[in-house]
Tab-separated table of C-alpha atoms in Angstrom:
chain	number	residue	atom	x	y	z
A	1	MET	CA	135.658	176.161	100.123
A	2	LYS	CA	131.805	175.507	100.987
A	3	TYR	CA	131.530	174.572	97.117
A	4	ILE	CA	133.875	171.649	97.446
A	5	LYS	CA	130.925	169.777	99.162
A	6	PHE	CA	129.026	170.183	95.928
A	7	ILE	CA	131.431	169.929	93.467
A	8	LEU	CA	133.284	166.521	94.810
A	9	PRO	CA	130.065	164.576	94.446
A	10	ILE	CA	129.689	165.569	90.871
A	11	VAL	CA	132.998	164.956	89.893
A	12	ILE	CA	133.224	161.521	91.276
A	13	LEU	CA	129.736	160.773	89.901
A	14	PHE	CA	131.496	161.701	86.420
A	15	ILE	CA	134.271	159.512	86.913
A	16	THR	CA	132.078	156.672	87.768
A	17	LEU	CA	129.920	156.931	84.844
A	18	SER	CA	132.981	157.363	82.565
A	19	VAL	CA	134.599	154.155	84.093
A	20	ASN	CA	131.289	152.160	83.821
A	21	ALA	CA	130.585	153.246	79.961
A	22	GLN	CA	134.368	151.940	79.071
A	23	ASP	CA	133.679	148.806	80.757
A	24	ASP	CA	130.548	148.498	78.916
A	25	ASN	CA	132.647	148.903	75.776
A	26	LYS	CA	134.952	146.322	76.668
A	27	LYS	CA	131.918	143.949	76.996
A	28	GLU	CA	130.231	144.941	73.937
A	29	GLY	CA	133.142	143.842	71.697
A	30	GLU	CA	133.465	140.705	73.576
A	31	LYS	CA	129.982	139.271	72.567
A	32	VAL	CA	129.532	136.273	70.450
A	33	GLU	CA	127.660	137.413	67.614
A	34	ALA	CA	127.280	134.738	65.271
A	35	LYS	CA	125.665	134.658	61.687
A	36	GLU	CA	124.194	131.853	60.474
A	37	LEU	CA	124.780	131.236	56.743
A	38	SER	CA	123.858	128.434	54.232
A	39	ASP	CA	127.690	127.150	54.387
A	40	GLY	CA	128.570	127.579	58.068
A	41	THR	CA	128.512	130.172	60.832
A	42	LEU	CA	130.277	133.447	60.834
A	43	TYR	CA	132.026	135.270	63.465
A	44	GLY	CA	133.263	139.024	62.524
A	45	ALA	CA	133.018	140.299	58.955
A	46	ASP	CA	131.953	138.620	56.028
A	47	ILE	CA	134.735	136.475	53.807
A	48	THR	CA	135.316	138.324	50.713
A	49	ALA	CA	133.131	135.990	48.383
A	50	ASP	CA	135.501	136.147	45.306
A	51	ALA	CA	139.031	135.662	47.102
A	52	ARG	CA	141.347	132.868	46.256
A	53	ILE	CA	141.096	130.588	49.322
A	54	LEU	CA	144.863	129.263	50.204
A	55	SER	CA	145.791	126.173	52.106
A	56	ILE	CA	148.105	126.409	54.989
A	57	ALA	CA	150.770	124.674	52.464
A	58	ASP	CA	150.328	127.656	50.286
A	59	ILE	CA	151.062	130.009	53.091
A	60	TYR	CA	154.042	128.305	54.369
A	61	ALA	CA	155.609	127.558	50.860
A	62	ASP	CA	155.787	131.672	50.668
A	63	THR	CA	155.663	133.151	53.992
A	64	ALA	CA	157.656	136.346	52.971
A	65	GLY	CA	155.389	136.823	49.922
A	66	PHE	CA	152.040	136.325	52.039
A	67	SER	CA	153.402	138.689	55.026
A	68	GLY	CA	151.543	141.971	55.821
A	69	LYS	CA	148.995	140.666	53.110
A	70	THR	CA	145.423	140.017	53.332
A	71	VAL	CA	144.612	136.257	52.895
A	72	VAL	CA	141.757	134.196	53.097
A	73	LEU	CA	143.043	130.774	54.414
A	74	LYS	CA	141.078	127.249	54.741
A	75	GLY	CA	142.007	124.809	57.446
A	76	ASN	CA	141.058	122.190	60.137
A	77	MET	CA	140.738	123.759	63.658
A	78	SER	CA	142.936	121.926	66.189
A	79	GLU	CA	142.825	124.508	69.096
A	80	LEU	CA	140.659	127.125	70.338
A	81	CYS	CA	140.908	129.648	73.078
A	82	ARG	CA	139.203	128.487	75.865
A	83	SER	CA	139.365	131.283	78.463
A	84	GLY	CA	137.790	133.718	75.886
A	85	GLY	CA	137.042	132.414	72.674
A	86	CYS	CA	139.509	134.989	70.912
A	87	TRP	CA	141.899	132.937	68.750
A	88	THR	CA	141.789	129.643	66.806
A	89	VAL	CA	144.675	127.384	65.417
A	90	LEU	CA	144.136	126.028	61.937
A	91	SER	CA	146.284	123.175	61.122
A	92	ASP	CA	146.748	120.785	58.120
A	93	GLY	CA	148.578	118.204	60.573
A	94	THR	CA	152.050	119.475	59.938
A	95	ASN	CA	151.988	123.078	60.054
A	96	ASN	CA	149.893	125.607	62.255
A	97	ILE	CA	148.330	129.100	61.881
A	98	ARG	CA	146.710	131.106	64.468
A	99	ALA	CA	143.638	133.221	63.785
A	100	LEU	CA	143.521	135.918	66.290
A	101	THR	CA	140.234	138.261	66.859
A	102	LEU	CA	141.898	140.780	68.780
A	103	HIS	CA	138.598	140.802	70.884
A	104	LYS	CA	136.947	142.782	67.838
A	105	PHE	CA	134.679	139.674	68.089
A	106	ILE	CA	134.827	136.080	69.840
A	107	MET	CA	133.547	132.657	69.235
A	108	PRO	CA	132.089	130.211	71.835
A	109	LYS	CA	134.920	129.159	73.938
A	110	GLU	CA	132.958	125.883	75.020
A	111	MET	CA	132.598	125.019	71.336
A	112	ASP	CA	133.611	121.453	70.092
A	113	ILE	CA	135.900	121.910	67.452
A	114	THR	CA	136.487	118.304	66.836
A	115	GLY	CA	136.400	117.852	62.978
A	116	LYS	CA	135.607	121.572	62.229
A	117	VAL	CA	137.123	123.197	59.433
A	118	ALA	CA	137.279	127.216	59.187
A	119	VAL	CA	137.649	129.736	56.582
A	120	VAL	CA	139.564	132.671	58.028
A	121	GLU	CA	140.111	136.193	56.520
A	122	GLY	CA	142.844	138.632	57.735
A	123	VAL	CA	146.399	139.763	57.601
A	124	PHE	CA	149.202	137.232	57.841
A	125	SER	CA	152.410	137.399	59.589
A	126	VAL	CA	155.108	135.715	61.285
A	127	LYS	CA	156.225	136.770	64.867
A	128	GLU	CA	158.414	135.404	67.351
A	129	ILE	CA	156.958	135.266	70.461
A	130	THR	CA	158.596	134.947	74.187
A	131	GLU	CA	158.220	131.487	76.152
A	132	ASP	CA	155.808	133.306	78.483
A	133	GLN	CA	153.492	134.375	75.858
A	134	ALA	CA	153.645	130.714	74.370
A	135	LYS	CA	152.816	129.243	77.855
A	136	HIS	CA	149.825	131.781	78.008
A	137	PHE	CA	148.536	130.488	74.582
A	138	ALA	CA	149.100	126.941	75.838
A	139	GLU	CA	147.029	127.567	79.098
A	140	GLU	CA	144.292	129.229	77.215
A	141	ALA	CA	144.089	126.288	74.803
A	142	GLY	CA	143.849	123.920	78.067
A	143	THR	CA	147.329	122.120	77.198
A	144	ASP	CA	150.076	121.905	79.347
A	145	PRO	CA	152.182	125.032	79.598
A	146	ASN	CA	155.232	123.150	80.678
A	147	LEU	CA	155.942	121.352	77.492
A	148	VAL	CA	156.488	124.753	76.061
A	149	VAL	CA	160.314	125.681	76.035
A	150	GLY	CA	162.161	128.838	74.623
A	151	PRO	CA	160.624	131.612	72.458
A	152	GLN	CA	158.280	130.374	69.574
A	153	LYS	CA	157.736	131.521	66.183
A	154	MET	CA	154.073	132.194	65.650
A	155	TYR	CA	152.539	132.157	62.192
A	156	ARG	CA	149.463	134.200	62.460
A	157	ILE	CA	146.535	135.863	60.952
A	158	LEU	CA	145.013	139.047	62.358
A	159	ALA	CA	141.407	137.999	61.651
A	160	THR	CA	138.578	140.287	60.698
A	161	GLY	CA	136.358	137.162	60.057
A	162	ILE	CA	136.156	133.377	60.557
A	163	LYS	CA	133.507	131.055	59.164
A	164	ILE	CA	133.407	127.625	60.660
A	165	LEU	CA	132.103	125.323	58.124
A	166	LYS	CA	128.900	123.255	58.235
């Protein structure tokens, strides 16, 4: 029983250090690490140099064919996660594809995306999201979540890299 006074503080110390290390790892993954290139600013991994660059129309023309495959997509940035910089939406004015970083890298959430074009590489898929999830995305984009009604079909890329062109 007399050893409990000595062992308990040591156990508490180890638990505290472990929790702090996990918090530090999370913060590390959420840093904005931009790489300035001659043609733009890269977030995440390099875009495959010789890959075929698809348009949003290309993807929408064959969503089943592209589903589960790594693609490189170019489009106009129409939305950006304003709470964390962890996703952006590329649009051609009619159709949208959300590029999710999964917090492996982030973009500056205060970035002005007006007129910005991005190239994104990652795995494409189509997923149905709940109304609550869609409202969450609307809130993060700074738009009115009350305009979202019902489940939504989300066309998405799990991005490994996003390059915002100059």
